[in-house]
PDB file of C-alpha atoms and ligand atoms in Angstrom:
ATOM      1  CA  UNK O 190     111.509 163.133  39.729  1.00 41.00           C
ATOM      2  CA  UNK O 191     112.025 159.317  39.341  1.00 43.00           C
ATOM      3  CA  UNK O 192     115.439 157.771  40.594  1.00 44.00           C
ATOM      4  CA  UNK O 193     116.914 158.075  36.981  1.00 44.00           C
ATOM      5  CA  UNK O 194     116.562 161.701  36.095  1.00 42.00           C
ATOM      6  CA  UNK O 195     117.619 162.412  39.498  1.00 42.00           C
ATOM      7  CA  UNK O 196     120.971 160.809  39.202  1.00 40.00           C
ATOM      8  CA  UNK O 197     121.309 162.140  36.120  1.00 38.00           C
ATOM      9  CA  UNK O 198     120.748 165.112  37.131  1.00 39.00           C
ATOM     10  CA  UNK O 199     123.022 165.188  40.059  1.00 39.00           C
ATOM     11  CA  UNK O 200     125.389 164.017  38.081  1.00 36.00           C
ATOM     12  CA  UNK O 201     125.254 167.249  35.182  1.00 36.00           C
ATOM     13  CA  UNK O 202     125.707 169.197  38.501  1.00 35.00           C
ATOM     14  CA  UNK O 203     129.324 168.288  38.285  1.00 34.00           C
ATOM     15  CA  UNK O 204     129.802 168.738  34.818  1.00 31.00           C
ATOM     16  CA  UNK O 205     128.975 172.634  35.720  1.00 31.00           C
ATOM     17  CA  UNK O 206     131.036 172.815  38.974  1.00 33.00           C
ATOM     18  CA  UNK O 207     131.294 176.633  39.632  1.00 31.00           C
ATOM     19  CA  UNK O 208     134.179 178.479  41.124  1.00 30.00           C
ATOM     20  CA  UNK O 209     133.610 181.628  43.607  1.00 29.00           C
ATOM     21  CA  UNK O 210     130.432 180.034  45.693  1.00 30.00           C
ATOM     22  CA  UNK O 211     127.748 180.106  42.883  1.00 30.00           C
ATOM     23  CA  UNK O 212     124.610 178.458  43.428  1.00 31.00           C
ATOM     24  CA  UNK O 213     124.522 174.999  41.432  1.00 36.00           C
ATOM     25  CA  UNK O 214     121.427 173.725  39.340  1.00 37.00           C
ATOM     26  CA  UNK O 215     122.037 170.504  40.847  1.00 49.00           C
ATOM     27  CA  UNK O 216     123.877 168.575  43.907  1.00 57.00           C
ATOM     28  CA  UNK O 217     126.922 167.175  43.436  1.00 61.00           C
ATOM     29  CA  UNK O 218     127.786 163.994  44.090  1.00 65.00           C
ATOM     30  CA  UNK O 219     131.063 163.275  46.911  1.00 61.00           C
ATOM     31  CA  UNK O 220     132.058 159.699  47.565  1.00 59.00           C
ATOM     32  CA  UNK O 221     132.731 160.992  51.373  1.00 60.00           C
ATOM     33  CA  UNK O 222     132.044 163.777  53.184  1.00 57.00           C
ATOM     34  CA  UNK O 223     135.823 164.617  53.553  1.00 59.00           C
ATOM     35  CA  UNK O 224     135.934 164.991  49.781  1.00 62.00           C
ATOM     36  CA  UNK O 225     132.358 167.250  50.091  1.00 59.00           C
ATOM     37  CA  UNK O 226     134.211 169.600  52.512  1.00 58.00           C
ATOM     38  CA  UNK O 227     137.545 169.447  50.108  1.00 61.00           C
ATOM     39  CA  UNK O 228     135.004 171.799  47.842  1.00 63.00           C
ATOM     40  CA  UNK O 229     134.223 174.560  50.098  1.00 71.00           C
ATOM     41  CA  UNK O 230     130.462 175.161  50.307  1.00 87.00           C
ATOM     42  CA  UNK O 231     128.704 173.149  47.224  1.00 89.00           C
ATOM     43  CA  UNK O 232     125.407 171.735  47.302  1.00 92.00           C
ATOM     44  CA  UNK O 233     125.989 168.077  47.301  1.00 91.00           C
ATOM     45  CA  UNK O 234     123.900 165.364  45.813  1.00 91.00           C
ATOM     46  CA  UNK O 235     121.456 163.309  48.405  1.00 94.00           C
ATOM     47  CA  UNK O 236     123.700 159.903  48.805  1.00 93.00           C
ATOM     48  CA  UNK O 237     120.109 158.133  47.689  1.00 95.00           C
ATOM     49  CA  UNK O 238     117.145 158.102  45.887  1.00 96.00           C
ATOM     50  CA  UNK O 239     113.972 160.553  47.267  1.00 97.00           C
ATOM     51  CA  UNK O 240     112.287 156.990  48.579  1.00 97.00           C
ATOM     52  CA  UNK O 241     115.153 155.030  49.744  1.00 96.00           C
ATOM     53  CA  UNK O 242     113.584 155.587  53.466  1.00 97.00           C
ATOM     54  CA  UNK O 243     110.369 154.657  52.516  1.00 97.00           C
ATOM     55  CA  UNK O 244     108.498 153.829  54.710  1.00 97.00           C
ATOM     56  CA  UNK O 245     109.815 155.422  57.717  1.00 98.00           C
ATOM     57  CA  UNK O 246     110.761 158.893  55.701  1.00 98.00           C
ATOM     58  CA  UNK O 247     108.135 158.964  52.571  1.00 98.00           C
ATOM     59  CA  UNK O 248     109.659 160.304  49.362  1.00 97.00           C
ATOM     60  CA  UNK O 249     107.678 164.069  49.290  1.00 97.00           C
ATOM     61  CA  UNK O 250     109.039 164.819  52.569  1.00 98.00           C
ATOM     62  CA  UNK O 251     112.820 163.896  51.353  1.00 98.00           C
ATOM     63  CA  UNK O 252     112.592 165.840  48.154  1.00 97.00           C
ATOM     64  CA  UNK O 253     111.011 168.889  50.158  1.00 98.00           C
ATOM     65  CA  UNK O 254     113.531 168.887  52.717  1.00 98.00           C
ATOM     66  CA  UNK O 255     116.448 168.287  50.629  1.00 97.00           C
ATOM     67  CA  UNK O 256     115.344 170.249  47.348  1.00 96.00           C
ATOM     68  CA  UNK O 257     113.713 173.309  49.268  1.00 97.00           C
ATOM     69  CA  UNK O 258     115.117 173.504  52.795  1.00 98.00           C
ATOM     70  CA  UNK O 259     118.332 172.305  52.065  1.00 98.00           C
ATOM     71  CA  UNK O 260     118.982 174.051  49.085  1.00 97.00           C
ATOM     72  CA  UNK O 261     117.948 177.546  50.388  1.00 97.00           C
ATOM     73  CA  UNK O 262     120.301 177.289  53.648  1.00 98.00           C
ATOM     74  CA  UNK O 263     122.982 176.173  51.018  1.00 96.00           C
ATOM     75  CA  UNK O 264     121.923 179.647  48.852  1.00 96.00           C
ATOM     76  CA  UNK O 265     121.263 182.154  52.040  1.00 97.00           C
ATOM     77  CA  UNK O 266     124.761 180.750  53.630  1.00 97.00           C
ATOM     78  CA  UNK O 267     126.753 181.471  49.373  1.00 95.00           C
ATOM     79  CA  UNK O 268     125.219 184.962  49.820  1.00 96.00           C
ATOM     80  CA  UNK O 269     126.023 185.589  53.317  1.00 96.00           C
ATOM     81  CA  UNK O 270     129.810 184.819  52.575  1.00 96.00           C
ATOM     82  CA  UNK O 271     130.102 186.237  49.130  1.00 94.00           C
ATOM     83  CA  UNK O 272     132.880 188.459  48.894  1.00 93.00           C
ATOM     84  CA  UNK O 273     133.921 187.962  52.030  1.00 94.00           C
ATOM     85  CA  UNK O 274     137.430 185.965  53.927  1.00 93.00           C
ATOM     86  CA  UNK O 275     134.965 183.195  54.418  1.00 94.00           C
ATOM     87  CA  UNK O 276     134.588 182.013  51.198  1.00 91.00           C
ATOM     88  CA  UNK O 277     137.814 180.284  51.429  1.00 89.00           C
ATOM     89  CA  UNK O 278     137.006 178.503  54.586  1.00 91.00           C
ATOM     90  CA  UNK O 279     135.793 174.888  55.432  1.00 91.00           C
ATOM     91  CA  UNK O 280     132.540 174.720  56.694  1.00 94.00           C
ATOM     92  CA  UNK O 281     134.124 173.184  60.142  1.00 93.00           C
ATOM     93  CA  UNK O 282     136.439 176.511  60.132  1.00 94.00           C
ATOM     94  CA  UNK O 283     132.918 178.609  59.400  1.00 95.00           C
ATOM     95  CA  UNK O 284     130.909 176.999  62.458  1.00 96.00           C
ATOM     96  CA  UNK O 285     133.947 177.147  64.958  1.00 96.00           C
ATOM     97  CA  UNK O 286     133.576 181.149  64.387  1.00 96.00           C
ATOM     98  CA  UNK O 287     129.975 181.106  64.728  1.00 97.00           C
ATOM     99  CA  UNK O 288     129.906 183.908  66.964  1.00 96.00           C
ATOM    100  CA  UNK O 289     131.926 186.392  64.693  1.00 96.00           C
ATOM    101  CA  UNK O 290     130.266 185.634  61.491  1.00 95.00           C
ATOM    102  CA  UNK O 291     126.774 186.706  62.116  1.00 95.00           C
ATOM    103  CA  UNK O 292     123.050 185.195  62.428  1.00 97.00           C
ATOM    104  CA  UNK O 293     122.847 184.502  58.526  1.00 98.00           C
ATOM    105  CA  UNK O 294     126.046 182.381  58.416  1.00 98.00           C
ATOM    106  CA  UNK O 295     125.474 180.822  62.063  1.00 98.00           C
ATOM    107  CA  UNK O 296     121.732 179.801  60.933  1.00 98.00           C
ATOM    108  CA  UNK O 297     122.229 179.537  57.507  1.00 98.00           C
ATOM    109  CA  UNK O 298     125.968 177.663  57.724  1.00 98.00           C
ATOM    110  CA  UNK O 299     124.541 174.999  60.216  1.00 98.00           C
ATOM    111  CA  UNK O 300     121.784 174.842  58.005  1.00 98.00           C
ATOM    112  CA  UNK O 301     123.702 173.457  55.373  1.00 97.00           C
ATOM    113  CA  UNK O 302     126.257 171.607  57.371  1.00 97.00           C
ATOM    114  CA  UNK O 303     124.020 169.617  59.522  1.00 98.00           C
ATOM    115  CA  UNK O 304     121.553 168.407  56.766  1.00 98.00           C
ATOM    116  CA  UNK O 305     124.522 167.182  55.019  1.00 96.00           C
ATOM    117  CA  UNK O 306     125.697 165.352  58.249  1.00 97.00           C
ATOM    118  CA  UNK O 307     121.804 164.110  58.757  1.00 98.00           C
ATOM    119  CA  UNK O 308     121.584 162.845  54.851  1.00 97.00           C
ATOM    120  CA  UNK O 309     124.735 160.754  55.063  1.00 96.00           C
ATOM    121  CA  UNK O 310     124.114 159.382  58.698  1.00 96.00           C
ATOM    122  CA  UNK O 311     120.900 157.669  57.152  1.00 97.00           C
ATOM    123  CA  UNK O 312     120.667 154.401  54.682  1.00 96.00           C
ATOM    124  CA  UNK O 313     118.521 151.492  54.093  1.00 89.00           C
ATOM    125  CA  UNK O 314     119.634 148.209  55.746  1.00 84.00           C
ATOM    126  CA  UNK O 315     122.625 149.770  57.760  1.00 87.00           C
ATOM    127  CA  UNK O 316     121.011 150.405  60.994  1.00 87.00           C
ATOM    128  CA  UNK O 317     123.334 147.813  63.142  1.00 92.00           C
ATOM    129  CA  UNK O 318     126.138 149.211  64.445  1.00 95.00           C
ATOM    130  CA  UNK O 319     129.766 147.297  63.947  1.00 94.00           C
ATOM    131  CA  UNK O 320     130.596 144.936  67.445  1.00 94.00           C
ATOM    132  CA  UNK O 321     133.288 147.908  67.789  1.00 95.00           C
ATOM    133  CA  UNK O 322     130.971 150.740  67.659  1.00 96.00           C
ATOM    134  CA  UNK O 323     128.375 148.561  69.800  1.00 97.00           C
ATOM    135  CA  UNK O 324     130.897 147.923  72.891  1.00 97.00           C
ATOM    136  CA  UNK O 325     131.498 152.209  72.189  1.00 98.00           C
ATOM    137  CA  UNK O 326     128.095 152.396  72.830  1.00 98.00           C
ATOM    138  CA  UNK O 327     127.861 150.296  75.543  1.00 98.00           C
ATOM    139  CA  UNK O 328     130.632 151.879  77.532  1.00 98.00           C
ATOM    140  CA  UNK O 329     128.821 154.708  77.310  1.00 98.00           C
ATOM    141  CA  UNK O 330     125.272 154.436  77.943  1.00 98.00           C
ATOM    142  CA  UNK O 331     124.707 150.763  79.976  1.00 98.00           C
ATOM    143  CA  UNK O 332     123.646 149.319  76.567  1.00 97.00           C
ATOM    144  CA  UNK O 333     122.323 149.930  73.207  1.00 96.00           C
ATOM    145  CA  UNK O 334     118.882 150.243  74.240  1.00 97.00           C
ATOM    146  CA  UNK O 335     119.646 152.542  76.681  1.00 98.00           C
ATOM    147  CA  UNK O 336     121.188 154.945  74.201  1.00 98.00           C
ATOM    148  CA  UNK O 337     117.959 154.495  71.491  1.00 98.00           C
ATOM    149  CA  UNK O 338     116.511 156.086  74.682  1.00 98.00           C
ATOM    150  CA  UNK O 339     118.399 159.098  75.537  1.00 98.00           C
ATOM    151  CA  UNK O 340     118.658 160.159  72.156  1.00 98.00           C
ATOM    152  CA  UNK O 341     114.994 159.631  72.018  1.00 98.00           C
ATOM    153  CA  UNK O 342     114.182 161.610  75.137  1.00 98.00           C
ATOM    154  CA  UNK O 343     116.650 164.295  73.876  1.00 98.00           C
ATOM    155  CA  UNK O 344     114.524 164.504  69.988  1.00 98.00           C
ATOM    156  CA  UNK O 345     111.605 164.643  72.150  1.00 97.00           C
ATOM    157  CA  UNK O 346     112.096 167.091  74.404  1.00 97.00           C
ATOM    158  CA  UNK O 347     113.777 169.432  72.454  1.00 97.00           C
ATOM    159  CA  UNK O 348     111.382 172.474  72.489  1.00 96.00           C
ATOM    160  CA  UNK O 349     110.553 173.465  68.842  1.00 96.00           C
ATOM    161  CA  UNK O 350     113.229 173.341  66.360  1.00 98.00           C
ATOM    162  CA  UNK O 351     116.274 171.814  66.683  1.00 98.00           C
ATOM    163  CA  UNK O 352     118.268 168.848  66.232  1.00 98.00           C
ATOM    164  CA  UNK O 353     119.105 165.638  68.491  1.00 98.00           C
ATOM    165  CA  UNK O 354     122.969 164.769  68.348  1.00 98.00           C
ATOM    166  CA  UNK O 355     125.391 161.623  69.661  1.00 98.00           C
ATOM    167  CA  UNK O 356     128.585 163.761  69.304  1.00 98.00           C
ATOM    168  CA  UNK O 357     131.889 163.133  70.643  1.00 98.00           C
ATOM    169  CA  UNK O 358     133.082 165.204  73.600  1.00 98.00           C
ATOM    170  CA  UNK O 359     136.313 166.883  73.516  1.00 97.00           C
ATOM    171  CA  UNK O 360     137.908 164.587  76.326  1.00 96.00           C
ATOM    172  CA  UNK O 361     136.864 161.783  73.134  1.00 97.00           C
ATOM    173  CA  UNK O 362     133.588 160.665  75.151  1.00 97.00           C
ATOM    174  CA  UNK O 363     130.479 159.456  73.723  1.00 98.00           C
ATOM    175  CA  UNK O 364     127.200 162.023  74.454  1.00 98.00           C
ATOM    176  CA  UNK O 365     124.168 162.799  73.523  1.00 98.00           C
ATOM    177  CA  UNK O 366     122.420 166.226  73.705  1.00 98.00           C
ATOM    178  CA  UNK O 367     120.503 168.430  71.577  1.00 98.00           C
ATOM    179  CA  UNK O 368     120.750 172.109  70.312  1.00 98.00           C
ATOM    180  CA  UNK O 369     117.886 174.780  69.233  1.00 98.00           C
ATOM    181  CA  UNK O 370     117.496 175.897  65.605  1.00 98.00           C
ATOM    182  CA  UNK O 371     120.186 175.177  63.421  1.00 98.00           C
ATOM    183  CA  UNK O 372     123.165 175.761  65.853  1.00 98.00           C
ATOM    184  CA  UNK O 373     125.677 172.110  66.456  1.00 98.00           C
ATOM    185  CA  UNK O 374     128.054 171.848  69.280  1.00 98.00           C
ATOM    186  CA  UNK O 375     131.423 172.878  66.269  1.00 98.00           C
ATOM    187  CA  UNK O 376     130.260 176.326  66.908  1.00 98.00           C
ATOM    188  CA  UNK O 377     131.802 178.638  69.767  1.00 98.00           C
ATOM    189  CA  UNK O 378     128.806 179.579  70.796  1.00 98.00           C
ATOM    190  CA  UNK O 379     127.338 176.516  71.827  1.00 98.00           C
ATOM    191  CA  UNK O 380     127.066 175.559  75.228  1.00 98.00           C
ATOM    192  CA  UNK O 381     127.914 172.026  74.403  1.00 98.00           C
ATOM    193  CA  UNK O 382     130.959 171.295  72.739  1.00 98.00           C
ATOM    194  CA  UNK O 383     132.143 168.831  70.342  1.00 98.00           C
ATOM    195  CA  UNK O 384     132.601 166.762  67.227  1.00 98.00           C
ATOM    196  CA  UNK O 385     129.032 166.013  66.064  1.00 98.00           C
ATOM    197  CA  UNK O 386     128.811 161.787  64.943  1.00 98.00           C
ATOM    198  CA  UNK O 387     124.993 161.602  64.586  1.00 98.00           C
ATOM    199  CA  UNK O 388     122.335 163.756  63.587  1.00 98.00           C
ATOM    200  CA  UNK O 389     118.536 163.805  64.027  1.00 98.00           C
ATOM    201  CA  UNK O 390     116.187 166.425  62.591  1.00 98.00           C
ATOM    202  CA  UNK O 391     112.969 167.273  64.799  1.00 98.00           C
ATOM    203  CA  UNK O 392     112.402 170.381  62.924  1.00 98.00           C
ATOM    204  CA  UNK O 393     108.694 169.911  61.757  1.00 97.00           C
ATOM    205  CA  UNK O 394     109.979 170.082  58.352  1.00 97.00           C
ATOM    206  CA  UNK O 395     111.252 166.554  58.699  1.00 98.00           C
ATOM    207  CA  UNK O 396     108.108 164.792  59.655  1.00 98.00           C
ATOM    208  CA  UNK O 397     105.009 166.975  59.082  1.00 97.00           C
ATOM    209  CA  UNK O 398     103.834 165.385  56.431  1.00 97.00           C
ATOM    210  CA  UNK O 399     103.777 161.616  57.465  1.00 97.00           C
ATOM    211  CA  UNK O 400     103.492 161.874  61.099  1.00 97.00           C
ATOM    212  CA  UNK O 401     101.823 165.655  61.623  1.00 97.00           C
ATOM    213  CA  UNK O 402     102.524 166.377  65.475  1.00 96.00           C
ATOM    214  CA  UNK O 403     103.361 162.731  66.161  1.00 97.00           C
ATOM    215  CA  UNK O 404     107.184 163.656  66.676  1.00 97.00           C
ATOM    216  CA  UNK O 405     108.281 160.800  68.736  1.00 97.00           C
ATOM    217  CA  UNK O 406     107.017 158.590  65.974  1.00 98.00           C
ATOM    218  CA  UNK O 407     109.292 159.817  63.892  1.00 98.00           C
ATOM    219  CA  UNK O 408     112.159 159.269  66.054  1.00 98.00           C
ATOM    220  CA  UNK O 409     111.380 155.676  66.876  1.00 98.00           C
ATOM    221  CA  UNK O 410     111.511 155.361  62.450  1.00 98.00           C
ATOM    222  CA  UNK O 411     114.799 156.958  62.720  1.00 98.00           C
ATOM    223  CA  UNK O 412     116.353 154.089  63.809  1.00 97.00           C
ATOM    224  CA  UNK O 413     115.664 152.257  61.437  1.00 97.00           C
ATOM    225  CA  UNK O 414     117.329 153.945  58.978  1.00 97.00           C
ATOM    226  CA  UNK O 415     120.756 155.173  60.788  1.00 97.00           C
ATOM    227  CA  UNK O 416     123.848 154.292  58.642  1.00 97.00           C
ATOM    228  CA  UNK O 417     125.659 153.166  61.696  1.00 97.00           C
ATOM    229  CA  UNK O 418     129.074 152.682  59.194  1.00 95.00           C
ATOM    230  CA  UNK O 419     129.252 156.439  58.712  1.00 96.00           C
ATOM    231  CA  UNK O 420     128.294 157.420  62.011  1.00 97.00           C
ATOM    232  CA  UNK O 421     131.460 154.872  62.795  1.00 97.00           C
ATOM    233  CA  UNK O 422     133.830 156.463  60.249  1.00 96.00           C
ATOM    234  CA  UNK O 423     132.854 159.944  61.998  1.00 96.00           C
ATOM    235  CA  UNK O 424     133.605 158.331  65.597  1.00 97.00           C
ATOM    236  CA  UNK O 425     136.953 157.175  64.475  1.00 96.00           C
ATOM    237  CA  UNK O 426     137.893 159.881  62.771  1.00 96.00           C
ATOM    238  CA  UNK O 427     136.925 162.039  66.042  1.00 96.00           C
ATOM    239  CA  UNK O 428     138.812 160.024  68.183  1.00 96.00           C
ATOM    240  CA  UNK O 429     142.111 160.269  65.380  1.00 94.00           C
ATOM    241  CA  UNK O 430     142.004 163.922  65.827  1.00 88.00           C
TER     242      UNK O 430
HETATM  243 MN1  MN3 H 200     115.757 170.092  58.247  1.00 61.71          MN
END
């Protein structure tokens, strides 16, 4: 699908916005990810075309990942919560009772929440973080450079699926860690705890296709692509709560 139909398309899937957790036909599109959440659990629109990474994320990966992956945690997590209390929760309020709700909604919920986090925490041309953010950065970790590296070592040591996170403790300090599977340090069950800023896929799903088992590869093309203002809006909205 070319960049045209796909907006267009995204943008009929909010001309047929269901009530009641249906399963859309297409993303829909949220100027932030405070109005996504205002929704309840919709599938929402990638924030960019399926090769706006190129080269460092190629275009059949990103419509796999999004289309496929993304849109079947989205439809196991509706079904999970149909007809249930949850159905009226945020997806914050979902992953904080991780441990009540269940393996579908804990795998299937941070499914959907974290790939939503990961789409908007990339963009083309973005990948210098604000003189504020920066010095944030630096207080924590020595210096930039030295945070590019832990998050690296914690993507590449991560032992089979799982995400790499900077997240923002609950005394409001900067950290980096990572967690198996889908799970993200919102949910009570996580050892680690707190407000997740920036997400990094190392699922396989995420780089198969380019790199094939050259994961830290994949992580040093990251970085090129981090939206560093929306990891910044996160931090300061962290820090407000
Ligand atoms: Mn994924």
């Amino acid at each position: 699908m070319d960049r045209r139909k796909f907006v267009k398309s995204a943008g009929m899937g909010a001309a047929v916005l269901f009530t009641g957790g249906q399963a859309l036909a297409a993303g829909i599109k949220f100027k932030t990810m405070e109005e996504q959440n205002s929704q309840g659990v919709v599938f929402p629109a990638l924030p960019y075309a399926y090769d706006a990474l190129e080269p460092y994320i190629d275009a059949r990966t990103m419509e796999i990942h999004y289309d496929k992956h993304h849109r079947t945690y989205f439809t196991n997590l509706v079904n999970a919560i149909k007809g249930t209390a949850l159905e009226k929760q945020k997806i914050e309020e979902i992953m904080k009772n991780a441990s009540a709700n269940g393996d579908a909604v804990r795998n299937n919920g941070g499914g959907y929440y974290n790939h939503i986090l990961f789409w908007n925490n990339m963009g083309k041309g973005l990948a210098t973080p604000s003189s504020e953010m920066a010095k944030a950065l630096e207080a924590a970790f020595a210096s930039f450079d030295k945070f590019k590296e832990t998050l690296s070592n914690s993507a590449k040591t991560r032992f089979g699926s799982g995400w790499a996170w900077l997240y923002l403790t609950p005394d409001k300090k900067l950290a980096v860690a990572s967690s198996p599977n889908q799970d993200n340090f919102l949910m009570d069950l996580s050892p680690v705890k707190g407000t997740p800023l920036l997400a990094l896929d190392v699922w396989e799903h995420a780089y198969y296709l380019k790199y094939q088992n050259k994961r830290a590869d994949y992580v040093e093309a990251f970085f090129n692509v981090v939206n560093w203002q929306e990891v910044e809006k996160r931090y300061k909205l962290a820090l407000a709560v």
